[in-house]
Amino acid sequence: SEIHPPAEMAAVVVASDASDATWGGFVDTGAGRRRIARGLLSSTEQEMSSTARERIGQLRTLTVVEAEALATLRVVDAGLRRDGGGLARRRVLLYCDNQSAVRILSVGSKRPALQRIVRRIFHWAVKNSVVLVPRWRRRSTRVGQLCDDIGKVDVCDFSLDRSLFAAITDAWGRP
């Protein structure tokens, strides 16, 4: 006979959400801080189904965190490794508020566009020896609301490139 804890436990929690134009998510390794990722969807991606956009959001959340960890040589967090963004060889609960998106991670999709995205997630998991455990959560949960907030990117917000700002500051003598 096996003994099971009353609630699901994981070494890492990943959650993401996607809207019509943006995606956002976080990775929580349990080390007391969350790594957040967000961005805009391309015009082609914006035309895809909500299920496809959710998958793209999850894939990007996983790979952006991985790339950040690989680019940073001073990863001192004991829970993070330099491979897989700290997710390598770990069990990962993957939360999403779209039931179809969660289901296709388990059984695949007959739609080629969706299957291509799922295969990329699968290959990422295999490459990093990650066990993905997809789970659906309501939008109204704390995780769902956090991802929704992270994914809200102000597409009308503008700023200067840092190097241009520095050049202007140097030319005028003050910020």
PDB file of C-alpha atoms in Angstrom:
ATOM      1  CA  SER A   1       0.000   0.000   0.000  1.00  0.00           C
ATOM      2  CA  GLU A   2       1.215   3.508  -0.845  1.00  0.00           C
ATOM      3  CA  ILE A   3       0.968   6.591   1.309  1.00  0.00           C
ATOM      4  CA  HIS A   4      -0.035   9.762  -0.519  1.00  0.00           C
ATOM      5  CA  PRO A   5      -0.068  13.321   0.826  1.00  0.00           C
ATOM      6  CA  PRO A   6      -3.524  14.937   0.999  1.00  0.00           C
ATOM      7  CA  ALA A   7      -2.566  17.589  -1.572  1.00  0.00           C
ATOM      8  CA  GLU A   8      -0.404  17.587  -4.657  1.00  0.00           C
ATOM      9  CA  MET A   9       3.189  18.492  -3.975  1.00  0.00           C
ATOM     10  CA  ALA A  10       5.801  19.674  -6.436  1.00  0.00           C
ATOM     11  CA  ALA A  11       9.333  20.932  -6.363  1.00  0.00           C
ATOM     12  CA  VAL A  12       8.416  23.705  -8.804  1.00  0.00           C
ATOM     13  CA  VAL A  13       5.213  25.505  -9.789  1.00  0.00           C
ATOM     14  CA  VAL A  14       4.867  27.105 -13.222  1.00  0.00           C
ATOM     15  CA  ALA A  15       1.786  29.068 -14.213  1.00  0.00           C
ATOM     16  CA  SER A  16       0.981  31.139 -17.264  1.00  0.00           C
ATOM     17  CA  ASP A  17      -1.836  32.908 -19.022  1.00  0.00           C
ATOM     18  CA  ALA A  18      -2.338  34.398 -22.461  1.00  0.00           C
ATOM     19  CA  SER A  19      -4.756  36.989 -23.744  1.00  0.00           C
ATOM     20  CA  ASP A  20      -5.503  38.096 -27.284  1.00  0.00           C
ATOM     21  CA  ALA A  21      -2.198  39.974 -27.583  1.00  0.00           C
ATOM     22  CA  THR A  22       0.032  39.112 -24.594  1.00  0.00           C
ATOM     23  CA  TRP A  23       1.317  36.252 -22.449  1.00  0.00           C
ATOM     24  CA  GLY A  24       2.707  36.148 -18.939  1.00  0.00           C
ATOM     25  CA  GLY A  25       3.697  33.634 -16.318  1.00  0.00           C
ATOM     26  CA  PHE A  26       5.936  32.759 -13.435  1.00  0.00           C
ATOM     27  CA  VAL A  27       8.161  29.985 -12.157  1.00  0.00           C
ATOM     28  CA  ASP A  28       8.256  29.396  -8.402  1.00  0.00           C
ATOM     29  CA  THR A  29      11.048  27.056  -7.310  1.00  0.00           C
ATOM     30  CA  GLY A  30      10.047  27.262  -3.664  1.00  0.00           C
ATOM     31  CA  ALA A  31      13.215  29.187  -2.813  1.00  0.00           C
ATOM     32  CA  GLY A  32      11.278  32.273  -1.736  1.00  0.00           C
ATOM     33  CA  ARG A  33      11.139  34.121  -5.045  1.00  0.00           C
ATOM     34  CA  ARG A  34       9.340  33.906  -8.356  1.00  0.00           C
ATOM     35  CA  ARG A  35      10.836  34.391 -11.782  1.00  0.00           C
ATOM     36  CA  ILE A  36       8.406  36.305 -13.968  1.00  0.00           C
ATOM     37  CA  ALA A  37       8.225  36.302 -17.771  1.00  0.00           C
ATOM     38  CA  ARG A  38       5.898  38.184 -20.092  1.00  0.00           C
ATOM     39  CA  GLY A  39       5.661  39.512 -23.604  1.00  0.00           C
ATOM     40  CA  LEU A  40       3.631  40.260 -26.684  1.00  0.00           C
ATOM     41  CA  LEU A  41       2.287  37.692 -29.108  1.00  0.00           C
ATOM     42  CA  SER A  42       3.111  38.160 -32.789  1.00  0.00           C
ATOM     43  CA  SER A  43       0.292  39.148 -35.128  1.00  0.00           C
ATOM     44  CA  THR A  44       0.209  35.556 -36.432  1.00  0.00           C
ATOM     45  CA  GLU A  45      -0.015  34.174 -32.897  1.00  0.00           C
ATOM     46  CA  GLN A  46      -2.779  36.640 -32.023  1.00  0.00           C
ATOM     47  CA  GLU A  47      -4.918  35.023 -34.725  1.00  0.00           C
ATOM     48  CA  MET A  48      -4.521  31.541 -33.190  1.00  0.00           C
ATOM     49  CA  SER A  49      -7.030  29.903 -30.878  1.00  0.00           C
ATOM     50  CA  SER A  50      -7.005  30.671 -27.161  1.00  0.00           C
ATOM     51  CA  THR A  51      -5.750  27.135 -26.544  1.00  0.00           C
ATOM     52  CA  ALA A  52      -2.769  27.703 -28.850  1.00  0.00           C
ATOM     53  CA  ARG A  53      -2.024  31.065 -27.230  1.00  0.00           C
ATOM     54  CA  GLU A  54      -2.083  29.419 -23.784  1.00  0.00           C
ATOM     55  CA  ARG A  55       0.423  26.796 -24.962  1.00  0.00           C
ATOM     56  CA  ILE A  56       2.665  29.495 -26.436  1.00  0.00           C
ATOM     57  CA  GLY A  57       2.546  31.314 -23.086  1.00  0.00           C
ATOM     58  CA  GLN A  58       3.598  28.190 -21.221  1.00  0.00           C
ATOM     59  CA  LEU A  59       6.384  27.374 -23.648  1.00  0.00           C
ATOM     60  CA  ARG A  60       7.748  30.910 -23.482  1.00  0.00           C
ATOM     61  CA  THR A  61       7.522  31.036 -19.690  1.00  0.00           C
ATOM     62  CA  LEU A  62       9.573  27.842 -19.480  1.00  0.00           C
ATOM     63  CA  THR A  63      12.141  28.807 -22.121  1.00  0.00           C
ATOM     64  CA  VAL A  64      12.584  32.450 -21.049  1.00  0.00           C
ATOM     65  CA  VAL A  65      13.383  31.358 -17.516  1.00  0.00           C
ATOM     66  CA  GLU A  66      15.777  28.731 -18.915  1.00  0.00           C
ATOM     67  CA  ALA A  67      17.549  31.292 -21.121  1.00  0.00           C
ATOM     68  CA  GLU A  68      17.808  33.749 -18.227  1.00  0.00           C
ATOM     69  CA  ALA A  69      19.431  31.127 -16.017  1.00  0.00           C
ATOM     70  CA  LEU A  70      21.883  30.105 -18.738  1.00  0.00           C
ATOM     71  CA  ALA A  71      22.856  33.734 -19.407  1.00  0.00           C
ATOM     72  CA  THR A  72      23.429  34.485 -15.737  1.00  0.00           C
ATOM     73  CA  LEU A  73      26.655  33.125 -14.351  1.00  0.00           C
ATOM     74  CA  ARG A  74      25.871  34.291 -10.829  1.00  0.00           C
ATOM     75  CA  VAL A  75      22.919  32.006 -10.181  1.00  0.00           C
ATOM     76  CA  VAL A  76      23.363  31.527  -6.465  1.00  0.00           C
ATOM     77  CA  ASP A  77      19.879  30.357  -5.579  1.00  0.00           C
ATOM     78  CA  ALA A  78      20.376  26.784  -4.320  1.00  0.00           C
ATOM     79  CA  GLY A  79      17.129  25.751  -6.006  1.00  0.00           C
ATOM     80  CA  LEU A  80      18.287  26.872  -9.441  1.00  0.00           C
ATOM     81  CA  ARG A  81      20.626  25.017 -11.749  1.00  0.00           C
ATOM     82  CA  ARG A  82      22.272  26.266 -14.920  1.00  0.00           C
ATOM     83  CA  ASP A  83      20.252  23.852 -17.046  1.00  0.00           C
ATOM     84  CA  GLY A  84      16.524  24.141 -17.692  1.00  0.00           C
ATOM     85  CA  GLY A  85      16.294  27.385 -15.760  1.00  0.00           C
ATOM     86  CA  GLY A  86      16.445  25.481 -12.477  1.00  0.00           C
ATOM     87  CA  LEU A  87      13.745  23.071 -13.533  1.00  0.00           C
ATOM     88  CA  ALA A  88      16.005  20.263 -14.727  1.00  0.00           C
ATOM     89  CA  ARG A  89      15.339  16.855 -13.179  1.00  0.00           C
ATOM     90  CA  ARG A  90      12.389  18.182 -11.224  1.00  0.00           C
ATOM     91  CA  ARG A  91       8.655  17.600 -11.014  1.00  0.00           C
ATOM     92  CA  VAL A  92       6.810  20.668 -12.285  1.00  0.00           C
ATOM     93  CA  LEU A  93       3.156  21.501 -11.677  1.00  0.00           C
ATOM     94  CA  LEU A  94       2.071  23.427 -14.762  1.00  0.00           C
ATOM     95  CA  TYR A  95      -1.050  25.520 -14.024  1.00  0.00           C
ATOM     96  CA  CYS A  96      -3.334  26.964 -16.685  1.00  0.00           C
ATOM     97  CA  ASP A  97      -6.886  28.355 -16.740  1.00  0.00           C
ATOM     98  CA  ASN A  98      -7.765  26.722 -20.073  1.00  0.00           C
ATOM     99  CA  GLN A  99      -9.021  23.120 -19.724  1.00  0.00           C
ATOM    100  CA  SER A 100      -8.393  22.269 -23.385  1.00  0.00           C
ATOM    101  CA  ALA A 101      -4.832  23.527 -23.151  1.00  0.00           C
ATOM    102  CA  VAL A 102      -4.225  21.323 -20.118  1.00  0.00           C
ATOM    103  CA  ARG A 103      -5.777  18.285 -21.778  1.00  0.00           C
ATOM    104  CA  ILE A 104      -3.685  18.446 -24.943  1.00  0.00           C
ATOM    105  CA  LEU A 105      -0.491  18.336 -22.873  1.00  0.00           C
ATOM    106  CA  SER A 106      -1.600  14.895 -21.726  1.00  0.00           C
ATOM    107  CA  VAL A 107      -3.112  13.434 -24.891  1.00  0.00           C
ATOM    108  CA  GLY A 108      -1.945  15.657 -27.761  1.00  0.00           C
ATOM    109  CA  SER A 109      -4.032  17.417 -30.375  1.00  0.00           C
ATOM    110  CA  LYS A 110      -5.366  16.541 -33.810  1.00  0.00           C
ATOM    111  CA  ARG A 111      -4.757  20.157 -34.862  1.00  0.00           C
ATOM    112  CA  PRO A 112      -1.265  20.432 -36.404  1.00  0.00           C
ATOM    113  CA  ALA A 113      -0.577  23.956 -35.060  1.00  0.00           C
ATOM    114  CA  LEU A 114      -1.413  22.903 -31.506  1.00  0.00           C
ATOM    115  CA  GLN A 115       0.488  19.643 -31.789  1.00  0.00           C
ATOM    116  CA  ARG A 116       3.628  21.497 -32.931  1.00  0.00           C
ATOM    117  CA  ILE A 117       3.533  23.689 -29.812  1.00  0.00           C
ATOM    118  CA  VAL A 118       2.878  20.702 -27.545  1.00  0.00           C
ATOM    119  CA  ARG A 119       5.790  18.829 -29.129  1.00  0.00           C
ATOM    120  CA  ARG A 120       8.091  21.772 -28.420  1.00  0.00           C
ATOM    121  CA  ILE A 121       7.001  21.720 -24.757  1.00  0.00           C
ATOM    122  CA  PHE A 122       7.477  17.945 -24.669  1.00  0.00           C
ATOM    123  CA  HIS A 123      10.965  18.177 -26.205  1.00  0.00           C
ATOM    124  CA  TRP A 124      11.924  20.899 -23.736  1.00  0.00           C
ATOM    125  CA  ALA A 125      10.788  18.658 -20.868  1.00  0.00           C
ATOM    126  CA  VAL A 126      12.664  15.621 -22.212  1.00  0.00           C
ATOM    127  CA  LYS A 127      15.843  17.644 -22.845  1.00  0.00           C
ATOM    128  CA  ASN A 128      15.787  18.886 -19.246  1.00  0.00           C
ATOM    129  CA  SER A 129      14.512  15.657 -17.641  1.00  0.00           C
ATOM    130  CA  VAL A 130      11.473  17.512 -16.334  1.00  0.00           C
ATOM    131  CA  VAL A 131       8.290  15.711 -15.330  1.00  0.00           C
ATOM    132  CA  LEU A 132       5.415  18.011 -16.307  1.00  0.00           C
ATOM    133  CA  VAL A 133       2.159  17.677 -14.390  1.00  0.00           C
ATOM    134  CA  PRO A 134      -0.427  19.863 -16.161  1.00  0.00           C
ATOM    135  CA  ARG A 135      -3.283  21.086 -13.951  1.00  0.00           C
ATOM    136  CA  TRP A 136      -6.284  23.321 -14.565  1.00  0.00           C
ATOM    137  CA  ARG A 137      -7.064  26.146 -12.151  1.00  0.00           C
ATOM    138  CA  ARG A 138      -9.922  28.631 -12.278  1.00  0.00           C
ATOM    139  CA  ARG A 139      -9.164  32.159 -13.411  1.00  0.00           C
ATOM    140  CA  SER A 140     -10.411  33.408 -10.059  1.00  0.00           C
ATOM    141  CA  THR A 141      -7.661  31.645  -8.066  1.00  0.00           C
ATOM    142  CA  ARG A 142      -4.643  33.597  -6.789  1.00  0.00           C
ATOM    143  CA  VAL A 143      -2.393  31.847  -9.325  1.00  0.00           C
ATOM    144  CA  GLY A 144      -4.791  32.658 -12.172  1.00  0.00           C
ATOM    145  CA  GLN A 145      -5.141  36.293 -11.172  1.00  0.00           C
ATOM    146  CA  LEU A 146      -1.378  36.709 -10.769  1.00  0.00           C
ATOM    147  CA  CYS A 147      -0.726  35.314 -14.258  1.00  0.00           C
ATOM    148  CA  ASP A 148      -3.459  37.487 -15.692  1.00  0.00           C
ATOM    149  CA  ASP A 149      -1.867  40.571 -14.109  1.00  0.00           C
ATOM    150  CA  ILE A 150       1.652  39.595 -15.234  1.00  0.00           C
ATOM    151  CA  GLY A 151       0.450  39.117 -18.800  1.00  0.00           C
ATOM    152  CA  LYS A 152      -1.037  42.590 -19.040  1.00  0.00           C
ATOM    153  CA  VAL A 153       1.494  44.543 -21.046  1.00  0.00           C
ATOM    154  CA  ASP A 154       0.776  48.154 -21.908  1.00  0.00           C
ATOM    155  CA  VAL A 155       1.252  48.113 -25.681  1.00  0.00           C
ATOM    156  CA  CYS A 156       1.004  51.924 -25.784  1.00  0.00           C
ATOM    157  CA  ASP A 157       3.864  52.493 -23.347  1.00  0.00           C
ATOM    158  CA  PHE A 158       7.064  53.900 -24.866  1.00  0.00           C
ATOM    159  CA  SER A 159      10.580  54.427 -23.558  1.00  0.00           C
ATOM    160  CA  LEU A 160      14.026  55.368 -24.796  1.00  0.00           C
ATOM    161  CA  ASP A 161      16.716  52.789 -25.327  1.00  0.00           C
ATOM    162  CA  ARG A 162      19.173  52.967 -22.390  1.00  0.00           C
ATOM    163  CA  SER A 163      22.130  53.824 -24.644  1.00  0.00           C
ATOM    164  CA  LEU A 164      20.196  56.688 -26.280  1.00  0.00           C
ATOM    165  CA  PHE A 165      19.135  57.978 -22.855  1.00  0.00           C
ATOM    166  CA  ALA A 166      22.787  57.884 -21.723  1.00  0.00           C
ATOM    167  CA  ALA A 167      23.893  59.782 -24.860  1.00  0.00           C
ATOM    168  CA  ILE A 168      21.280  62.488 -24.266  1.00  0.00           C
ATOM    169  CA  THR A 169      22.248  62.710 -20.610  1.00  0.00           C
ATOM    170  CA  ASP A 170      25.935  63.078 -21.560  1.00  0.00           C
ATOM    171  CA  ALA A 171      25.125  65.767 -24.163  1.00  0.00           C
ATOM    172  CA  TRP A 172      22.964  67.858 -21.797  1.00  0.00           C
ATOM    173  CA  GLY A 173      24.886  67.170 -18.611  1.00  0.00           C
ATOM    174  CA  ARG A 174      21.963  65.951 -16.517  1.00  0.00           C
ATOM    175  CA  PRO A 175      19.332  63.234 -16.548  1.00  0.00           C
TER     176      PRO A 175
END
